[in-house]
Amino acid sequence: MVPGNINLTQLQTFLWVSSLRSFRKTAEKMNTTQPAISSRIARLEETLGVRLFERDTGSIQLTAKGLELLPYAEKLLRTSALLVDRISQDEDYVGILRLGVSEVIVHTFLPDFLSGLHQKFPEIEVDIVVDATANLRRELIERSIDFALLMGPVTDYQIENHDLIEFDVIWAAAPSLKIETDRELSLDELATSPLITYARNTRPYADLSRQLRKNTELPARIYSSSSLAAIHRMALDGIGIANLPRQMIQADIINGHLQQIQCVWHPPSLKFTASYPTEPYNPVIEKIVHHALDVSRSYRKQIETLVPLATQ
């Protein structure tokens, strides 16, 4: 029998199934149906004359021949992607980018990122997921999203991380609360007002709770929220003292809508990364990473001119 042809779509499908261990998830990822994925794998197995996957109830595993094919498939698709990347123009890329972002990014440089992305890749559609970092990490690892701007790095061997930007976190309150601003307050003094911070499943909340347990005499009132916009609004409305990224609220400080409050304990800064799965190889994602890094550098230069004014 003369072997049939193997096409790149079959190999790409094989790599996604081997990575996700699911025909259903692969179908969602490749924007097709589960029967179509099964058919591609069946045709590939028929052409090669071997079984590539063992299909048990609720489990898909590579066979020995599947493991043997894996590096060849990766090399062929990487070579193909590099060829297309070399020959094509950026504006020729078509597809959907599933982008995960932390809310801090939404309120800082996401508009610049999206504007530049549209100019570079006008045919790419963007599906944006705004969520807590813990959820975005899980979705990256499960390949539910292609790329994320989140509090990183993501500690998974299949995820690559690039340092993006670091946000200083400060205490801020509305002038109506009449909190002293000419000296450093103790945590006990600070905690006489409600303290507004991130949701309970976040590092900022855990850091604050730990410091309050260690360094305050009286129980503190913590108002937590999963919405950064809600935290910002509560601070502006004089509900309490909030810890917020300086870069997000510096215009409010300059305009006098908020005041920076000095405290002996400073909330740790928030470090963000551009993170994405390394396999299967996707040259477009690498271009988008470089774009994100360029935008973050430009944003840092912009805010550096405003920070001295915000601290006066």
C-alpha positions as YAML, in Angstrom:
chain: A
units: angstrom
residues:
- id: 1
  name: MET
  ca: [0.00, 0.00, 0.00]
- id: 2
  name: VAL
  ca: [1.28, 3.46, -0.89]
- id: 3
  name: PRO
  ca: [1.27, 5.73, 2.18]
- id: 4
  name: GLY
  ca: [-1.07, 8.73, 2.00]
- id: 5
  name: ASN
  ca: [0.02, 12.30, 2.52]
- id: 6
  name: ILE
  ca: [0.46, 13.80, 5.96]
- id: 7
  name: ASN
  ca: [-0.66, 17.41, 6.17]
- id: 8
  name: LEU
  ca: [0.31, 20.09, 8.67]
- id: 9
  name: THR
  ca: [-3.21, 20.34, 10.06]
- id: 10
  name: GLN
  ca: [-3.07, 16.68, 11.09]
- id: 11
  name: LEU
  ca: [0.30, 17.22, 12.79]
- id: 12
  name: GLN
  ca: [-0.93, 20.36, 14.53]
- id: 13
  name: THR
  ca: [-3.98, 18.43, 15.74]
- id: 14
  name: PHE
  ca: [-1.74, 15.61, 16.96]
- id: 15
  name: LEU
  ca: [0.39, 18.08, 18.96]
- id: 16
  name: TRP
  ca: [-2.63, 19.75, 20.54]
- id: 17
  name: VAL
  ca: [-4.19, 16.43, 21.55]
- id: 18
  name: SER
  ca: [-0.85, 15.26, 23.00]
- id: 19
  name: SER
  ca: [-0.60, 18.53, 24.96]
- id: 20
  name: LEU
  ca: [-4.21, 18.88, 26.15]
- id: 21
  name: ARG
  ca: [-4.94, 15.13, 26.49]
- id: 22
  name: SER
  ca: [-8.47, 15.86, 25.29]
- id: 23
  name: PHE
  ca: [-10.23, 15.74, 21.92]
- id: 24
  name: ARG
  ca: [-12.90, 18.14, 23.23]
- id: 25
  name: LYS
  ca: [-10.39, 20.77, 24.40]
- id: 26
  name: THR
  ca: [-8.44, 20.40, 21.16]
- id: 27
  name: ALA
  ca: [-11.63, 21.02, 19.19]
- id: 28
  name: GLU
  ca: [-12.28, 24.18, 21.21]
- id: 29
  name: LYS
  ca: [-8.69, 25.31, 20.75]
- id: 30
  name: MET
  ca: [-8.73, 24.73, 16.98]
- id: 31
  name: ASN
  ca: [-12.22, 26.19, 16.58]
- id: 32
  name: THR
  ca: [-13.72, 23.02, 15.14]
- id: 33
  name: THR
  ca: [-15.77, 19.99, 16.23]
- id: 34
  name: GLN
  ca: [-14.73, 16.95, 18.23]
- id: 35
  name: PRO
  ca: [-15.61, 14.55, 15.35]
- id: 36
  name: ALA
  ca: [-13.32, 16.59, 13.07]
- id: 37
  name: ILE
  ca: [-10.44, 16.17, 15.53]
- id: 38
  name: SER
  ca: [-11.09, 12.44, 15.83]
- id: 39
  name: SER
  ca: [-11.18, 12.15, 12.03]
- id: 40
  name: ARG
  ca: [-7.83, 13.94, 11.61]
- id: 41
  name: ILE
  ca: [-6.14, 11.70, 14.17]
- id: 42
  name: ALA
  ca: [-7.71, 8.59, 12.61]
- id: 43
  name: ARG
  ca: [-6.44, 9.59, 9.13]
- id: 44
  name: LEU
  ca: [-2.97, 10.29, 10.52]
- id: 45
  name: GLU
  ca: [-2.89, 6.91, 12.27]
- id: 46
  name: GLU
  ca: [-4.12, 5.20, 9.09]
- id: 47
  name: THR
  ca: [-1.43, 6.88, 6.98]
- id: 48
  name: LEU
  ca: [1.32, 5.92, 9.43]
- id: 49
  name: GLY
  ca: [-0.12, 2.46, 10.09]
- id: 50
  name: VAL
  ca: [0.21, 2.82, 13.89]
- id: 51
  name: ARG
  ca: [-1.85, 3.87, 16.88]
- id: 52
  name: LEU
  ca: [-0.72, 7.22, 18.30]
- id: 53
  name: PHE
  ca: [-3.03, 7.39, 21.34]
- id: 54
  name: GLU
  ca: [-4.43, 4.98, 23.86]
- id: 55
  name: ARG
  ca: [-8.02, 6.02, 24.59]
- id: 56
  name: ASP
  ca: [-9.24, 4.82, 27.97]
- id: 57
  name: THR
  ca: [-12.36, 6.14, 29.69]
- id: 58
  name: GLY
  ca: [-11.65, 9.73, 30.58]
- id: 59
  name: SER
  ca: [-7.97, 9.45, 29.65]
- id: 60
  name: ILE
  ca: [-5.84, 9.88, 26.51]
- id: 61
  name: GLN
  ca: [-2.19, 8.87, 26.52]
- id: 62
  name: LEU
  ca: [0.48, 8.77, 23.83]
- id: 63
  name: THR
  ca: [1.56, 5.32, 22.68]
- id: 64
  name: ALA
  ca: [5.23, 4.47, 22.19]
- id: 65
  name: LYS
  ca: [4.86, 5.37, 18.48]
- id: 66
  name: GLY
  ca: [3.09, 8.58, 19.45]
- id: 67
  name: LEU
  ca: [6.01, 9.55, 21.66]
- id: 68
  name: GLU
  ca: [8.36, 8.72, 18.81]
- id: 69
  name: LEU
  ca: [6.42, 10.98, 16.43]
- id: 70
  name: LEU
  ca: [6.26, 13.92, 18.85]
- id: 71
  name: PRO
  ca: [9.70, 15.51, 18.22]
- id: 72
  name: TYR
  ca: [9.37, 15.09, 14.44]
- id: 73
  name: ALA
  ca: [5.93, 16.75, 14.44]
- id: 74
  name: GLU
  ca: [7.22, 19.60, 16.59]
- id: 75
  name: LYS
  ca: [10.21, 20.14, 14.29]
- id: 76
  name: LEU
  ca: [8.08, 20.10, 11.12]
- id: 77
  name: LEU
  ca: [5.52, 22.55, 12.50]
- id: 78
  name: ARG
  ca: [8.21, 24.84, 13.89]
- id: 79
  name: THR
  ca: [9.96, 24.89, 10.50]
- id: 80
  name: SER
  ca: [6.64, 25.60, 8.78]
- id: 81
  name: ALA
  ca: [5.82, 28.40, 11.24]
- id: 82
  name: LEU
  ca: [9.26, 29.95, 10.79]
- id: 83
  name: LEU
  ca: [8.84, 29.81, 7.01]
- id: 84
  name: VAL
  ca: [5.46, 31.54, 7.14]
- id: 85
  name: ASP
  ca: [6.81, 34.06, 9.63]
- id: 86
  name: ARG
  ca: [9.77, 34.86, 7.39]
- id: 87
  name: ILE
  ca: [7.76, 35.25, 4.19]
- id: 88
  name: SER
  ca: [4.52, 36.79, 5.49]
- id: 89
  name: GLN
  ca: [3.87, 40.36, 6.58]
- id: 90
  name: ASP
  ca: [2.57, 40.98, 10.11]
- id: 91
  name: GLU
  ca: [-0.71, 42.33, 8.72]
- id: 92
  name: ASP
  ca: [-1.31, 38.97, 6.97]
- id: 93
  name: TYR
  ca: [-1.79, 37.05, 10.24]
- id: 94
  name: VAL
  ca: [-5.39, 35.98, 10.81]
- id: 95
  name: GLY
  ca: [-6.92, 34.29, 13.86]
- id: 96
  name: ILE
  ca: [-8.20, 34.73, 17.38]
- id: 97
  name: LEU
  ca: [-5.92, 35.65, 20.30]
- id: 98
  name: ARG
  ca: [-7.28, 34.51, 23.64]
- id: 99
  name: LEU
  ca: [-5.74, 37.11, 25.94]
- id: 100
  name: GLY
  ca: [-5.84, 36.93, 29.74]
- id: 101
  name: VAL
  ca: [-5.17, 40.12, 31.72]
- id: 102
  name: SER
  ca: [-5.09, 41.12, 35.37]
- id: 103
  name: GLU
  ca: [-7.27, 44.10, 36.20]
- id: 104
  name: VAL
  ca: [-4.28, 46.30, 37.04]
- id: 105
  name: ILE
  ca: [-3.24, 46.04, 33.38]
- id: 106
  name: VAL
  ca: [-6.77, 47.01, 32.28]
- id: 107
  name: HIS
  ca: [-6.48, 50.28, 34.24]
- id: 108
  name: THR
  ca: [-2.95, 51.10, 33.06]
- id: 109
  name: PHE
  ca: [-1.50, 50.23, 29.65]
- id: 110
  name: LEU
  ca: [-3.98, 47.76, 28.12]
- id: 111
  name: PRO
  ca: [-5.51, 50.45, 25.84]
- id: 112
  name: ASP
  ca: [-2.06, 51.24, 24.41]
- id: 113
  name: PHE
  ca: [-1.33, 47.53, 24.03]
- id: 114
  name: LEU
  ca: [-4.56, 46.85, 22.13]
- id: 115
  name: SER
  ca: [-4.22, 49.94, 19.95]
- id: 116
  name: GLY
  ca: [-0.69, 48.95, 18.89]
- id: 117
  name: LEU
  ca: [-1.74, 45.33, 18.43]
- id: 118
  name: HIS
  ca: [-4.48, 46.37, 16.02]
- id: 119
  name: GLN
  ca: [-2.03, 48.45, 14.01]
- id: 120
  name: LYS
  ca: [0.49, 45.59, 13.77]
- id: 121
  name: PHE
  ca: [-1.99, 42.74, 13.30]
- id: 122
  name: PRO
  ca: [-5.24, 44.22, 11.93]
- id: 123
  name: GLU
  ca: [-6.69, 40.81, 11.02]
- id: 124
  name: ILE
  ca: [-6.26, 39.26, 14.46]
- id: 125
  name: GLU
  ca: [-9.34, 39.20, 16.71]
- id: 126
  name: VAL
  ca: [-8.80, 39.48, 20.47]
- id: 127
  name: ASP
  ca: [-10.89, 37.59, 23.02]
- id: 128
  name: ILE
  ca: [-10.10, 39.21, 26.40]
- id: 129
  name: VAL
  ca: [-10.47, 37.46, 29.75]
- id: 130
  name: VAL
  ca: [-10.09, 39.74, 32.81]
- id: 131
  name: ASP
  ca: [-9.58, 37.65, 35.94]
- id: 132
  name: ALA
  ca: [-7.52, 37.11, 39.07]
- id: 133
  name: THR
  ca: [-3.97, 35.89, 38.53]
- id: 134
  name: ALA
  ca: [-4.69, 32.50, 40.15]
- id: 135
  name: ASN
  ca: [-7.40, 31.81, 37.57]
- id: 136
  name: LEU
  ca: [-5.32, 33.12, 34.66]
- id: 137
  name: ARG
  ca: [-2.43, 30.82, 35.63]
- id: 138
  name: ARG
  ca: [-4.72, 27.82, 35.58]
- id: 139
  name: GLU
  ca: [-6.18, 28.80, 32.20]
- id: 140
  name: LEU
  ca: [-2.71, 29.26, 30.73]
- id: 141
  name: ILE
  ca: [-1.60, 25.82, 31.88]
- id: 142
  name: GLU
  ca: [-4.84, 24.28, 30.58]
- id: 143
  name: ARG
  ca: [-4.35, 26.20, 27.27]
- id: 144
  name: SER
  ca: [-7.73, 27.92, 27.62]
- id: 145
  name: ILE
  ca: [-5.93, 31.18, 26.85]
- id: 146
  name: ASP
  ca: [-2.97, 31.79, 24.55]
- id: 147
  name: PHE
  ca: [-1.19, 34.63, 26.31]
- id: 148
  name: ALA
  ca: [-1.49, 36.48, 29.62]
- id: 149
  name: LEU
  ca: [-0.39, 39.69, 31.30]
- id: 150
  name: LEU
  ca: [-0.52, 38.77, 34.97]
- id: 151
  name: MET
  ca: [1.25, 38.78, 38.32]
- id: 152
  name: GLY
  ca: [3.99, 36.30, 37.57]
- id: 153
  name: PRO
  ca: [6.00, 34.39, 36.92]
- id: 154
  name: VAL
  ca: [3.99, 31.24, 36.26]
- id: 155
  name: THR
  ca: [6.00, 28.35, 37.65]
- id: 156
  name: ASP
  ca: [5.28, 25.66, 35.07]
- id: 157
  name: TYR
  ca: [7.92, 24.16, 32.79]
- id: 158
  name: GLN
  ca: [5.69, 24.60, 29.72]
- id: 159
  name: ILE
  ca: [5.12, 28.32, 30.34]
- id: 160
  name: GLU
  ca: [7.64, 30.99, 29.32]
- id: 161
  name: ASN
  ca: [7.71, 34.26, 31.28]
- id: 162
  name: HIS
  ca: [9.07, 37.69, 30.34]
- id: 163
  name: ASP
  ca: [9.38, 40.43, 32.97]
- id: 164
  name: LEU
  ca: [6.91, 43.14, 31.98]
- id: 165
  name: ILE
  ca: [6.44, 45.86, 34.58]
- id: 166
  name: GLU
  ca: [6.48, 46.42, 38.34]
- id: 167
  name: PHE
  ca: [3.84, 48.53, 40.08]
- id: 168
  name: ASP
  ca: [4.48, 50.29, 43.40]
- id: 169
  name: VAL
  ca: [1.57, 49.81, 45.82]
- id: 170
  name: ILE
  ca: [0.75, 52.67, 48.19]
- id: 171
  name: TRP
  ca: [-1.82, 53.52, 50.84]
- id: 172
  name: ALA
  ca: [-4.31, 56.13, 49.66]
- id: 173
  name: ALA
  ca: [-7.40, 57.79, 51.14]
- id: 174
  name: ALA
  ca: [-9.82, 60.57, 50.35]
- id: 175
  name: PRO
  ca: [-9.08, 63.95, 52.03]
- id: 176
  name: SER
  ca: [-12.49, 63.72, 53.72]
- id: 177
  name: LEU
  ca: [-11.13, 61.04, 56.07]
- id: 178
  name: LYS
  ca: [-8.66, 63.59, 57.47]
- id: 179
  name: ILE
  ca: [-5.84, 61.03, 57.81]
- id: 180
  name: GLU
  ca: [-2.48, 62.52, 58.79]
- id: 181
  name: THR
  ca: [-0.10, 62.70, 55.84]
- id: 182
  name: ASP
  ca: [2.94, 64.47, 57.35]
- id: 183
  name: ARG
  ca: [4.30, 61.43, 59.24]
- id: 184
  name: GLU
  ca: [4.45, 57.65, 59.08]
- id: 185
  name: LEU
  ca: [1.54, 56.00, 60.82]
- id: 186
  name: SER
  ca: [1.76, 52.69, 62.63]
- id: 187
  name: LEU
  ca: [-0.42, 49.85, 61.43]
- id: 188
  name: ASP
  ca: [-2.51, 50.28, 64.59]
- id: 189
  name: GLU
  ca: [-3.15, 53.92, 63.66]
- id: 190
  name: LEU
  ca: [-3.87, 53.01, 60.07]
- id: 191
  name: ALA
  ca: [-6.32, 50.30, 61.15]
- id: 192
  name: THR
  ca: [-8.60, 52.74, 62.96]
- id: 193
  name: SER
  ca: [-10.18, 53.15, 59.51]
- id: 194
  name: PRO
  ca: [-11.38, 50.28, 57.32]
- id: 195
  name: LEU
  ca: [-8.57, 48.92, 55.13]
- id: 196
  name: ILE
  ca: [-9.56, 48.20, 51.55]
- id: 197
  name: THR
  ca: [-7.60, 45.63, 49.60]
- id: 198
  name: TYR
  ca: [-7.70, 42.85, 47.01]
- id: 199
  name: ALA
  ca: [-9.75, 39.65, 47.22]
- id: 200
  name: ARG
  ca: [-9.01, 37.00, 49.84]
- id: 201
  name: ASN
  ca: [-7.37, 34.60, 47.38]
- id: 202
  name: THR
  ca: [-4.66, 37.10, 46.42]
- id: 203
  name: ARG
  ca: [-1.13, 37.82, 47.63]
- id: 204
  name: PRO
  ca: [-1.88, 41.47, 48.62]
- id: 205
  name: TYR
  ca: [-4.66, 40.30, 50.93]
- id: 206
  name: ALA
  ca: [-2.45, 37.60, 52.46]
- id: 207
  name: ASP
  ca: [0.43, 40.06, 52.98]
- id: 208
  name: LEU
  ca: [-1.82, 42.59, 54.71]
- id: 209
  name: SER
  ca: [-3.54, 40.00, 56.91]
- id: 210
  name: ARG
  ca: [-0.18, 38.62, 58.04]
- id: 211
  name: GLN
  ca: [1.16, 42.06, 58.96]
- id: 212
  name: LEU
  ca: [-1.99, 42.98, 60.86]
- id: 213
  name: ARG
  ca: [-1.86, 39.75, 62.90]
- id: 214
  name: LYS
  ca: [1.77, 40.39, 63.82]
- id: 215
  name: ASN
  ca: [1.75, 44.14, 64.42]
- id: 216
  name: THR
  ca: [-1.64, 45.34, 65.65]
- id: 217
  name: GLU
  ca: [-3.30, 45.14, 69.04]
- id: 218
  name: LEU
  ca: [-6.94, 45.53, 68.01]
- id: 219
  name: PRO
  ca: [-8.80, 43.63, 65.28]
- id: 220
  name: ALA
  ca: [-8.74, 45.49, 61.97]
- id: 221
  name: ARG
  ca: [-11.62, 45.86, 59.54]
- id: 222
  name: ILE
  ca: [-10.64, 44.63, 56.09]
- id: 223
  name: TYR
  ca: [-12.87, 45.30, 53.11]
- id: 224
  name: SER
  ca: [-11.76, 43.01, 50.29]
- id: 225
  name: SER
  ca: [-12.88, 43.08, 46.68]
- id: 226
  name: SER
  ca: [-12.09, 41.15, 43.52]
- id: 227
  name: SER
  ca: [-12.65, 44.37, 41.54]
- id: 228
  name: LEU
  ca: [-9.84, 46.91, 41.42]
- id: 229
  name: ALA
  ca: [-12.32, 49.48, 40.09]
- id: 230
  name: ALA
  ca: [-14.48, 48.91, 43.19]
- id: 231
  name: ILE
  ca: [-11.46, 49.37, 45.51]
- id: 232
  name: HIS
  ca: [-10.61, 52.60, 43.71]
- id: 233
  name: ARG
  ca: [-14.21, 53.83, 43.94]
- id: 234
  name: MET
  ca: [-14.44, 53.05, 47.68]
- id: 235
  name: ALA
  ca: [-11.22, 54.97, 48.30]
- id: 236
  name: LEU
  ca: [-12.51, 58.00, 46.36]
- id: 237
  name: ASP
  ca: [-15.78, 57.86, 48.30]
- id: 238
  name: GLY
  ca: [-13.99, 57.93, 51.66]
- id: 239
  name: ILE
  ca: [-15.01, 54.41, 52.74]
- id: 240
  name: GLY
  ca: [-11.53, 53.62, 54.03]
- id: 241
  name: ILE
  ca: [-7.80, 53.51, 53.29]
- id: 242
  name: ALA
  ca: [-6.94, 51.47, 50.22]
- id: 243
  name: ASN
  ca: [-3.74, 49.91, 48.94]
- id: 244
  name: LEU
  ca: [-3.59, 50.60, 45.21]
- id: 245
  name: PRO
  ca: [-0.94, 50.74, 42.47]
- id: 246
  name: ARG
  ca: [0.57, 54.22, 42.42]
- id: 247
  name: GLN
  ca: [0.60, 54.27, 38.62]
- id: 248
  name: MET
  ca: [-3.15, 53.71, 38.54]
- id: 249
  name: ILE
  ca: [-4.10, 56.54, 40.93]
- id: 250
  name: GLN
  ca: [-1.34, 59.11, 40.47]
- id: 251
  name: ALA
  ca: [-3.68, 61.44, 38.55]
- id: 252
  name: ASP
  ca: [-6.09, 61.35, 41.54]
- id: 253
  name: ILE
  ca: [-3.23, 62.23, 43.88]
- id: 254
  name: ILE
  ca: [-2.07, 65.10, 41.66]
- id: 255
  name: ASN
  ca: [-5.65, 66.42, 41.44]
- id: 256
  name: GLY
  ca: [-6.20, 66.09, 45.19]
- id: 257
  name: HIS
  ca: [-8.96, 63.47, 44.94]
- id: 258
  name: LEU
  ca: [-6.78, 61.07, 46.95]
- id: 259
  name: GLN
  ca: [-3.89, 61.51, 49.36]
- id: 260
  name: GLN
  ca: [-0.96, 59.17, 49.82]
- id: 261
  name: ILE
  ca: [-0.80, 57.90, 53.39]
- id: 262
  name: GLN
  ca: [2.59, 57.05, 54.88]
- id: 263
  name: CYS
  ca: [2.81, 53.92, 57.00]
- id: 264
  name: VAL
  ca: [5.67, 52.01, 58.63]
- id: 265
  name: TRP
  ca: [4.60, 48.96, 56.61]
- id: 266
  name: HIS
  ca: [4.62, 49.33, 52.85]
- id: 267
  name: PRO
  ca: [2.66, 46.83, 50.72]
- id: 268
  name: PRO
  ca: [4.99, 44.87, 48.43]
- id: 269
  name: SER
  ca: [5.15, 45.92, 44.80]
- id: 270
  name: LEU
  ca: [3.30, 43.89, 42.18]
- id: 271
  name: LYS
  ca: [5.46, 42.30, 39.48]
- id: 272
  name: PHE
  ca: [3.84, 41.43, 36.18]
- id: 273
  name: THR
  ca: [4.97, 39.16, 33.39]
- id: 274
  name: ALA
  ca: [3.97, 38.40, 29.84]
- id: 275
  name: SER
  ca: [3.47, 34.63, 29.97]
- id: 276
  name: TYR
  ca: [2.55, 32.05, 27.35]
- id: 277
  name: PRO
  ca: [2.79, 28.30, 26.60]
- id: 278
  name: THR
  ca: [5.89, 27.35, 24.61]
- id: 279
  name: GLU
  ca: [4.29, 24.40, 22.80]
- id: 280
  name: PRO
  ca: [3.03, 24.14, 20.17]
- id: 281
  name: TYR
  ca: [5.36, 26.79, 18.79]
- id: 282
  name: ASN
  ca: [3.58, 29.96, 17.63]
- id: 283
  name: PRO
  ca: [5.69, 32.77, 16.10]
- id: 284
  name: VAL
  ca: [2.77, 35.20, 16.31]
- id: 285
  name: ILE
  ca: [2.69, 34.90, 20.11]
- id: 286
  name: GLU
  ca: [6.40, 35.73, 20.26]
- id: 287
  name: LYS
  ca: [5.76, 38.86, 18.18]
- id: 288
  name: ILE
  ca: [2.93, 39.83, 20.53]
- id: 289
  name: VAL
  ca: [5.24, 39.35, 23.52]
- id: 290
  name: HIS
  ca: [7.76, 41.76, 21.98]
- id: 291
  name: HIS
  ca: [4.94, 44.22, 21.39]
- id: 292
  name: ALA
  ca: [3.85, 43.95, 25.04]
- id: 293
  name: LEU
  ca: [7.41, 44.59, 26.22]
- id: 294
  name: ASP
  ca: [7.70, 47.65, 23.94]
- id: 295
  name: VAL
  ca: [4.40, 49.05, 25.24]
- id: 296
  name: SER
  ca: [5.38, 48.49, 28.88]
- id: 297
  name: ARG
  ca: [8.70, 50.31, 28.35]
- id: 298
  name: SER
  ca: [6.90, 53.24, 26.76]
- id: 299
  name: TYR
  ca: [4.34, 53.28, 29.57]
- id: 300
  name: ARG
  ca: [7.06, 53.31, 32.23]
- id: 301
  name: LYS
  ca: [8.67, 56.35, 30.59]
- id: 302
  name: GLN
  ca: [5.33, 58.16, 30.58]
- id: 303
  name: ILE
  ca: [4.58, 57.54, 34.24]
- id: 304
  name: GLU
  ca: [8.12, 58.40, 35.38]
- id: 305
  name: THR
  ca: [7.39, 62.03, 34.46]
- id: 306
  name: LEU
  ca: [4.26, 62.03, 36.65]
- id: 307
  name: VAL
  ca: [5.49, 60.18, 39.75]
- id: 308
  name: PRO
  ca: [7.49, 63.15, 41.14]
- id: 309
  name: LEU
  ca: [4.35, 65.32, 40.88]
- id: 310
  name: ALA
  ca: [2.26, 62.67, 42.63]
- id: 311
  name: THR
  ca: [4.63, 62.53, 45.60]
- id: 312
  name: GLN
  ca: [4.79, 66.30, 46.17]
...
